[in-house]
Amino acid sequence: DAGITQSPRHKVTETGTPVTLRCHQTENHRYMYWYRQDPGHGLRLIHYSYGVKDTDKGEVSDGYSVSRSKTEDFLLTLESATSSQTSVYFCAISPTTDRAFFGQGTRLTVV
Amino acid sequence: QQQVKQSPQSLIVQKGGISIINCAYENTAFDYFPWYQQFPGKGPALLIAIRPDVSEKKEGRFTISFNKSAKQFSLHIMDSQPGDSATYFCAASTSGYNNNDMRFGAGTRLTVKP
């Protein structure tokens, strides 16, 4: 899986609690992304990073924040989880403009 | 609204047959069109991609056909095999990755029957 590790792989949390998902890469790629995957919507970009401490919003960024303090780690935080954030979350890394590699995903359930 | 519309939602094909999945896009600035393959429990994996300077690109049994005037592109899987059973996503963006405008279709679940 192109040196991408997502953790945790599965998580159940309660509405209103904060949740942090981690993406770790061993490839030293500059660009990293967080997507969510929902039936009927394909994948939608939440946030992306183009370097340490450089991040930008994606298509569905409301309710999410990210941080990247090291090249290898990109964290996605749900400040106060809601049921609408139940989804499968994928991290991706990109070595060039023409290619991206996805992690195995994190299945998050908010009850 | 979904900027990339994909059809059909599901497709059943016999082994050896041709699988065809279609996508249509709205943004005429899109110039990079990848297809992804995803197996259950795995992340999507890039299968093949095309840029609008060509009308067709072939890699093994997989072919992308691109119609710029109609704003449509399609994936053809020749000699479909049971191992091709997966969900396929089309996508479109301006200038590939490294920006925030990659848009994905909703996906097509392909089942190839032996």
Tab-separated table of N, CA and C in Angstrom, chain B:
chain	number	residue	atom	x	y	z
B	1	GLN	N	-24.030	19.827	-6.482
B	1	GLN	CA	-24.366	18.845	-7.522
B	1	GLN	C	-23.097	18.086	-7.889
B	2	GLN	N	-23.291	16.875	-8.343
B	2	GLN	CA	-22.131	16.059	-8.657
B	2	GLN	C	-21.556	16.514	-9.987
B	3	GLN	N	-20.282	16.847	-9.999
B	3	GLN	CA	-19.660	17.362	-11.217
B	3	GLN	C	-19.257	16.253	-12.164
B	4	VAL	N	-19.168	15.038	-11.649
B	4	VAL	CA	-18.833	13.889	-12.486
B	4	VAL	C	-19.921	12.850	-12.261
B	5	LYS	N	-20.652	12.532	-13.312
B	5	LYS	CA	-21.750	11.578	-13.209
B	5	LYS	C	-21.343	10.262	-13.846
B	6	GLN	N	-21.491	9.186	-13.088
B	6	GLN	CA	-21.027	7.872	-13.502
B	6	GLN	C	-22.198	6.914	-13.636
B	7	SER	N	-22.134	6.084	-14.682
B	7	SER	CA	-23.181	5.074	-14.874
B	7	SER	C	-22.590	3.841	-15.540
B	8	PRO	N	-23.175	2.663	-15.315
B	8	PRO	CA	-24.276	2.396	-14.399
B	8	PRO	C	-23.784	2.289	-12.951
B	9	GLN	N	-24.697	2.180	-12.009
B	9	GLN	CA	-24.330	1.992	-10.606
B	9	GLN	C	-23.766	0.599	-10.392
B	10	SER	N	-24.340	-0.384	-11.095
B	10	SER	CA	-23.852	-1.747	-10.995
B	10	SER	C	-23.917	-2.395	-12.362
B	11	LEU	N	-23.062	-3.390	-12.529
B	11	LEU	CA	-22.920	-4.027	-13.839
B	11	LEU	C	-22.548	-5.479	-13.626
B	12	ILE	N	-23.246	-6.357	-14.311
B	12	ILE	CA	-22.932	-7.784	-14.271
B	12	ILE	C	-22.562	-8.228	-15.680
B	13	VAL	N	-21.404	-8.840	-15.791
B	13	VAL	CA	-20.880	-9.260	-17.093
B	13	VAL	C	-20.417	-10.706	-16.988
B	14	GLN	N	-20.569	-11.448	-18.056
B	14	GLN	CA	-20.062	-12.812	-18.092
B	14	GLN	C	-18.557	-12.795	-18.371
B	15	LYS	N	-17.880	-13.799	-17.833
B	15	LYS	CA	-16.448	-13.948	-18.096
B	15	LYS	C	-16.191	-13.923	-19.592
B	16	GLY	N	-15.181	-13.147	-19.982
B	16	GLY	CA	-14.842	-13.019	-21.381
B	16	GLY	C	-15.552	-11.878	-22.095
B	17	GLY	N	-16.537	-11.302	-21.463
B	17	GLY	CA	-17.292	-10.218	-22.074
B	17	GLY	C	-16.602	-8.866	-21.909
B	18	ILE	N	-17.242	-7.842	-22.446
B	18	ILE	CA	-16.708	-6.479	-22.363
B	18	ILE	C	-17.512	-5.699	-21.327
B	19	SER	N	-16.812	-5.096	-20.384
B	19	SER	CA	-17.459	-4.234	-19.394
B	19	SER	C	-17.264	-2.784	-19.817
B	20	ILE	N	-18.338	-2.012	-19.797
B	20	ILE	CA	-18.256	-0.603	-20.196
B	20	ILE	C	-18.875	0.266	-19.110
B	21	ILE	N	-18.103	1.221	-18.631
B	21	ILE	CA	-18.564	2.153	-17.604
B	21	ILE	C	-18.384	3.567	-18.159
B	22	ASN	N	-19.398	4.377	-17.979
B	22	ASN	CA	-19.409	5.709	-18.579
B	22	ASN	C	-19.384	6.820	-17.531
B	23	CYS	N	-18.728	7.913	-17.886
B	23	CYS	CA	-18.722	9.093	-17.027
B	23	CYS	C	-18.910	10.353	-17.859
B	24	ALA	N	-19.596	11.321	-17.283
B	24	ALA	CA	-19.791	12.615	-17.922
B	24	ALA	C	-19.400	13.700	-16.944
B	25	TYR	N	-18.780	14.748	-17.432
B	25	TYR	CA	-18.346	15.826	-16.549
B	25	TYR	C	-18.890	17.150	-17.041
B	26	GLU	N	-18.856	18.141	-16.153
B	26	GLU	CA	-19.423	19.442	-16.480
B	26	GLU	C	-18.363	20.523	-16.685
B	27	ASN	N	-17.317	20.474	-15.886
B	27	ASN	CA	-16.319	21.538	-15.896
B	27	ASN	C	-15.378	21.386	-17.091
B	28	THR	N	-15.461	22.303	-18.042
B	28	THR	CA	-14.633	22.196	-19.242
B	28	THR	C	-13.149	22.450	-18.943
B	29	ALA	N	-12.838	22.907	-17.732
B	29	ALA	CA	-11.435	23.114	-17.356
B	29	ALA	C	-10.760	21.822	-16.910
B	30	PHE	N	-11.544	20.772	-16.679
B	30	PHE	CA	-10.945	19.492	-16.303
B	30	PHE	C	-10.037	19.010	-17.432
B	31	ASP	N	-8.863	18.551	-17.065
B	31	ASP	CA	-7.949	18.061	-18.100
B	31	ASP	C	-7.181	16.815	-17.663
B	32	TYR	N	-7.636	16.162	-16.626
B	32	TYR	CA	-7.001	14.915	-16.181
B	32	TYR	C	-8.112	13.997	-15.718
B	33	PHE	N	-8.166	12.780	-16.287
B	33	PHE	CA	-9.293	11.880	-16.067
B	33	PHE	C	-8.774	10.480	-15.712
B	34	PRO	N	-8.696	10.186	-14.408
B	34	PRO	CA	-8.234	8.866	-13.974
B	34	PRO	C	-9.401	7.924	-13.684
B	35	TRP	N	-9.104	6.654	-13.719
B	35	TRP	CA	-10.030	5.620	-13.280
B	35	TRP	C	-9.359	4.863	-12.139
B	36	TYR	N	-10.165	4.582	-11.101
B	36	TYR	CA	-9.671	3.850	-9.955
B	36	TYR	C	-10.436	2.542	-9.806
B	37	GLN	N	-9.732	1.540	-9.290
B	37	GLN	CA	-10.300	0.234	-8.999
B	37	GLN	C	-10.205	0.018	-7.502
B	38	GLN	N	-11.299	-0.422	-6.897
B	38	GLN	CA	-11.293	-0.638	-5.451
B	38	GLN	C	-11.899	-1.986	-5.120
B	39	PHE	N	-11.134	-2.808	-4.398
B	39	PHE	CA	-11.617	-4.082	-3.893
B	39	PHE	C	-12.140	-3.880	-2.479
B	40	PRO	N	-13.078	-4.754	-2.045
B	40	PRO	CA	-13.647	-4.593	-0.700
B	40	PRO	C	-12.577	-4.553	0.382
B	41	GLY	N	-12.707	-3.563	1.270
B	41	GLY	CA	-11.773	-3.451	2.381
B	41	GLY	C	-10.431	-2.826	2.029
B	42	LYS	N	-10.296	-2.389	0.802
B	42	LYS	CA	-9.036	-1.782	0.352
B	42	LYS	C	-9.266	-0.346	-0.094
B	43	GLY	N	-8.164	0.377	-0.209
B	43	GLY	CA	-8.257	1.716	-0.753
B	43	GLY	C	-8.298	1.677	-2.276
B	44	PRO	N	-8.769	2.745	-2.901
B	44	PRO	CA	-8.767	2.801	-4.370
B	44	PRO	C	-7.337	2.765	-4.901
B	45	ALA	N	-7.179	2.170	-6.073
B	45	ALA	CA	-5.870	2.096	-6.724
B	45	ALA	C	-6.006	2.608	-8.148
B	46	LEU	N	-5.091	3.474	-8.541
B	46	LEU	CA	-5.137	4.032	-9.902
B	46	LEU	C	-4.986	2.912	-10.935
B	47	LEU	N	-5.921	2.896	-11.872
B	47	LEU	CA	-5.929	1.863	-12.919
B	47	LEU	C	-5.341	2.399	-14.224
B	48	ILE	N	-5.862	3.516	-14.664
B	48	ILE	CA	-5.453	4.114	-15.930
B	48	ILE	C	-5.957	5.551	-15.935
B	49	ALA	N	-5.256	6.432	-16.647
B	49	ALA	CA	-5.673	7.839	-16.698
B	49	ALA	C	-5.421	8.390	-18.090
B	50	ILE	N	-6.157	9.440	-18.431
B	50	ILE	CA	-6.019	10.036	-19.739
B	50	ILE	C	-6.067	11.553	-19.629
B	51	ARG	N	-5.390	12.215	-20.560
B	51	ARG	CA	-5.498	13.665	-20.699
B	51	ARG	C	-6.159	13.943	-22.042
B	52	PRO	N	-6.796	15.095	-22.212
B	52	PRO	CA	-7.633	15.326	-23.393
B	52	PRO	C	-6.892	15.531	-24.705
B	53	ASP	N	-5.580	15.397	-24.714
B	53	ASP	CA	-4.865	15.527	-25.976
B	53	ASP	C	-4.954	14.259	-26.823
B	54	VAL	N	-5.480	13.173	-26.227
B	54	VAL	CA	-5.699	11.939	-26.978
B	54	VAL	C	-7.134	11.487	-26.771
B	55	SER	N	-7.658	10.700	-27.725
B	55	SER	CA	-9.044	10.246	-27.625
B	55	SER	C	-9.154	8.851	-27.048
B	56	GLU	N	-8.030	8.162	-26.955
B	56	GLU	CA	-8.068	6.804	-26.428
B	56	GLU	C	-6.717	6.445	-25.833
B	57	LYS	N	-6.782	5.666	-24.748
B	57	LYS	CA	-5.557	5.159	-24.136
B	57	LYS	C	-5.800	3.726	-23.708
B	58	LYS	N	-4.867	2.874	-24.040
B	58	LYS	CA	-5.033	1.450	-23.752
B	58	LYS	C	-3.879	0.954	-22.911
B	59	GLU	N	-4.228	0.183	-21.872
B	59	GLU	CA	-3.212	-0.489	-21.064
B	59	GLU	C	-3.714	-1.900	-20.792
B	60	GLY	N	-3.141	-2.847	-21.512
B	60	GLY	CA	-3.574	-4.231	-21.380
B	60	GLY	C	-5.021	-4.388	-21.798
B	61	ARG	N	-5.844	-4.928	-20.910
B	61	ARG	CA	-7.260	-5.134	-21.235
B	61	ARG	C	-8.120	-3.897	-20.951
B	62	PHE	N	-7.513	-2.855	-20.415
B	62	PHE	CA	-8.248	-1.652	-20.026
B	62	PHE	C	-8.021	-0.519	-21.028
B	63	THR	N	-9.117	0.086	-21.474
B	63	THR	CA	-9.057	1.186	-22.429
B	63	THR	C	-9.935	2.330	-21.949
B	64	ILE	N	-9.402	3.541	-22.019
B	64	ILE	CA	-10.216	4.736	-21.788
B	64	ILE	C	-10.513	5.349	-23.149
B	65	SER	N	-11.778	5.655	-23.387
B	65	SER	CA	-12.176	6.425	-24.565
B	65	SER	C	-12.645	7.789	-24.089
B	66	PHE	N	-12.217	8.833	-24.794
B	66	PHE	CA	-12.482	10.199	-24.350
B	66	PHE	C	-13.118	10.991	-25.473
B	67	ASN	N	-14.226	11.656	-25.172
B	67	ASN	CA	-14.924	12.490	-26.149
B	67	ASN	C	-15.037	13.894	-25.571
B	68	LYS	N	-14.119	14.764	-25.987
B	68	LYS	CA	-14.041	16.100	-25.404
B	68	LYS	C	-15.281	16.932	-25.711
B	69	SER	N	-15.778	16.834	-26.925
B	69	SER	CA	-16.927	17.668	-27.320
B	69	SER	C	-18.181	17.282	-26.541
B	70	ALA	N	-18.311	16.001	-26.238
B	70	ALA	CA	-19.473	15.532	-25.483
B	70	ALA	C	-19.237	15.589	-23.981
B	71	LYS	N	-18.019	15.884	-23.583
B	71	LYS	CA	-17.625	15.885	-22.160
B	71	LYS	C	-17.930	14.539	-21.512
B	72	GLN	N	-17.498	13.492	-22.198
B	72	GLN	CA	-17.727	12.143	-21.693
B	72	GLN	C	-16.451	11.312	-21.837
B	73	PHE	N	-16.302	10.359	-20.952
B	73	PHE	CA	-15.211	9.397	-21.075
B	73	PHE	C	-15.685	8.068	-20.500
B	74	SER	N	-15.096	7.011	-20.984
B	74	SER	CA	-15.566	5.695	-20.577
B	74	SER	C	-14.397	4.739	-20.397
B	75	LEU	N	-14.650	3.725	-19.586
B	75	LEU	CA	-13.679	2.652	-19.339
B	75	LEU	C	-14.229	1.385	-19.975
B	76	HIS	N	-13.409	0.743	-20.783
B	76	HIS	CA	-13.760	-0.534	-21.388
B	76	HIS	C	-12.807	-1.583	-20.829
B	77	ILE	N	-13.374	-2.671	-20.320
B	77	ILE	CA	-12.563	-3.795	-19.851
B	77	ILE	C	-12.832	-4.946	-20.805
B	78	MET	N	-11.835	-5.280	-21.575
B	78	MET	CA	-11.972	-6.372	-22.539
B	78	MET	C	-11.716	-7.700	-21.849
B	79	ASP	N	-12.341	-8.772	-22.370
B	79	ASP	CA	-12.106	-10.116	-21.826
B	79	ASP	C	-12.215	-10.091	-20.309
B	80	SER	N	-13.315	-9.586	-19.801
B	80	SER	CA	-13.503	-9.419	-18.360
B	80	SER	C	-13.320	-10.738	-17.615
B	81	GLN	N	-12.668	-10.670	-16.462
B	81	GLN	CA	-12.363	-11.841	-15.650
B	81	GLN	C	-12.985	-11.690	-14.259
B	82	PRO	N	-13.269	-12.808	-13.589
B	82	PRO	CA	-13.821	-12.714	-12.220
B	82	PRO	C	-12.953	-11.862	-11.291
B	83	GLY	N	-11.654	-11.860	-11.498
B	83	GLY	CA	-10.751	-11.042	-10.697
B	83	GLY	C	-10.915	-9.555	-10.922
B	84	ASP	N	-11.653	-9.183	-11.976
B	84	ASP	CA	-11.926	-7.758	-12.230
B	84	ASP	C	-13.111	-7.266	-11.400
B	85	SER	N	-13.796	-8.180	-10.719
B	85	SER	CA	-14.950	-7.803	-9.903
B	85	SER	C	-14.482	-6.860	-8.804
B	86	ALA	N	-14.989	-5.649	-8.850
B	86	ALA	CA	-14.548	-4.576	-7.949
B	86	ALA	C	-15.457	-3.381	-8.182
B	87	THR	N	-15.219	-2.328	-7.422
B	87	THR	CA	-15.912	-1.068	-7.678
B	87	THR	C	-14.965	-0.141	-8.426
B	88	TYR	N	-15.468	0.479	-9.461
B	88	TYR	CA	-14.657	1.362	-10.297
B	88	TYR	C	-15.160	2.799	-10.164
B	89	PHE	N	-14.215	3.703	-10.007
B	89	PHE	CA	-14.536	5.122	-9.892
B	89	PHE	C	-13.842	5.901	-11.002
B	90	CYS	N	-14.584	6.777	-11.653
B	90	CYS	CA	-13.938	7.740	-12.527
B	90	CYS	C	-13.730	9.028	-11.745
B	91	ALA	N	-12.873	9.871	-12.250
B	91	ALA	CA	-12.605	11.149	-11.596
B	91	ALA	C	-12.142	12.152	-12.638
B	92	ALA	N	-12.138	13.408	-12.241
B	92	ALA	CA	-11.692	14.469	-13.151
B	92	ALA	C	-11.132	15.610	-12.334
B	93	SER	N	-10.140	16.271	-12.897
B	93	SER	CA	-9.575	17.433	-12.210
B	93	SER	C	-8.855	18.321	-13.224
B	94	THR	N	-8.460	19.490	-12.763
B	94	THR	CA	-7.569	20.330	-13.550
B	94	THR	C	-6.148	20.018	-13.103
B	95	SER	N	-5.309	19.677	-14.030
B	95	SER	CA	-3.879	19.483	-13.758
B	95	SER	C	-3.580	18.399	-12.748
B	96	GLY	N	-4.367	17.322	-12.718
B	96	GLY	CA	-4.014	16.186	-11.876
B	96	GLY	C	-4.223	16.459	-10.408
B	97	TYR	N	-3.320	15.952	-9.587
B	97	TYR	CA	-3.442	16.091	-8.139
B	97	TYR	C	-2.777	17.387	-7.711
B	98	ASN	N	-2.484	17.457	-6.433
B	98	ASN	CA	-1.800	18.618	-5.878
B	98	ASN	C	-2.633	19.881	-5.963
B	99	ASN	N	-3.931	19.693	-5.951
B	99	ASN	CA	-4.855	20.816	-5.823
B	99	ASN	C	-6.122	20.252	-5.181
B	100	ASN	N	-7.136	21.034	-5.105
B	100	ASN	CA	-8.308	20.580	-4.367
B	100	ASN	C	-9.531	20.370	-5.245
B	101	ASP	N	-9.368	20.202	-6.557
B	101	ASP	CA	-10.558	20.120	-7.390
B	101	ASP	C	-10.787	18.750	-8.022
B	102	MET	N	-10.120	17.692	-7.532
B	102	MET	CA	-10.400	16.346	-8.036
B	102	MET	C	-11.821	15.961	-7.631
B	103	ARG	N	-12.631	15.570	-8.604
B	103	ARG	CA	-14.014	15.179	-8.345
B	103	ARG	C	-14.216	13.751	-8.827
B	104	PHE	N	-14.829	12.935	-7.977
B	104	PHE	CA	-15.035	11.524	-8.277
B	104	PHE	C	-16.487	11.252	-8.644
B	105	GLY	N	-16.674	10.247	-9.506
B	105	GLY	CA	-18.004	9.726	-9.743
B	105	GLY	C	-18.448	8.874	-8.556
B	106	ALA	N	-19.701	8.465	-8.574
B	106	ALA	CA	-20.268	7.732	-7.437
B	106	ALA	C	-19.853	6.272	-7.401
B	107	GLY	N	-19.277	5.768	-8.485
B	107	GLY	CA	-18.787	4.398	-8.479
B	107	GLY	C	-19.696	3.428	-9.212
B	108	THR	N	-19.095	2.384	-9.760
B	108	THR	CA	-19.816	1.296	-10.429
B	108	THR	C	-19.327	-0.020	-9.857
B	109	ARG	N	-20.249	-0.805	-9.340
B	109	ARG	CA	-19.875	-2.114	-8.812
B	109	ARG	C	-19.969	-3.131	-9.943
B	110	LEU	N	-18.831	-3.659	-10.337
B	110	LEU	CA	-18.755	-4.640	-11.416
B	110	LEU	C	-18.661	-6.044	-10.851
B	111	THR	N	-19.510	-6.916	-11.361
B	111	THR	CA	-19.445	-8.338	-11.027
B	111	THR	C	-19.242	-9.108	-12.319
B	112	VAL	N	-18.179	-9.884	-12.379
B	112	VAL	CA	-17.913	-10.725	-13.539
B	112	VAL	C	-18.207	-12.163	-13.152
B	113	LYS	N	-19.186	-12.741	-13.799
B	113	LYS	CA	-19.618	-14.102	-13.470
B	113	LYS	C	-18.796	-15.127	-14.255
B	114	PRO	N	-18.349	-16.183	-13.571
B	114	PRO	CA	-17.509	-17.205	-14.232
B	114	PRO	C	-18.273	-18.037	-15.250
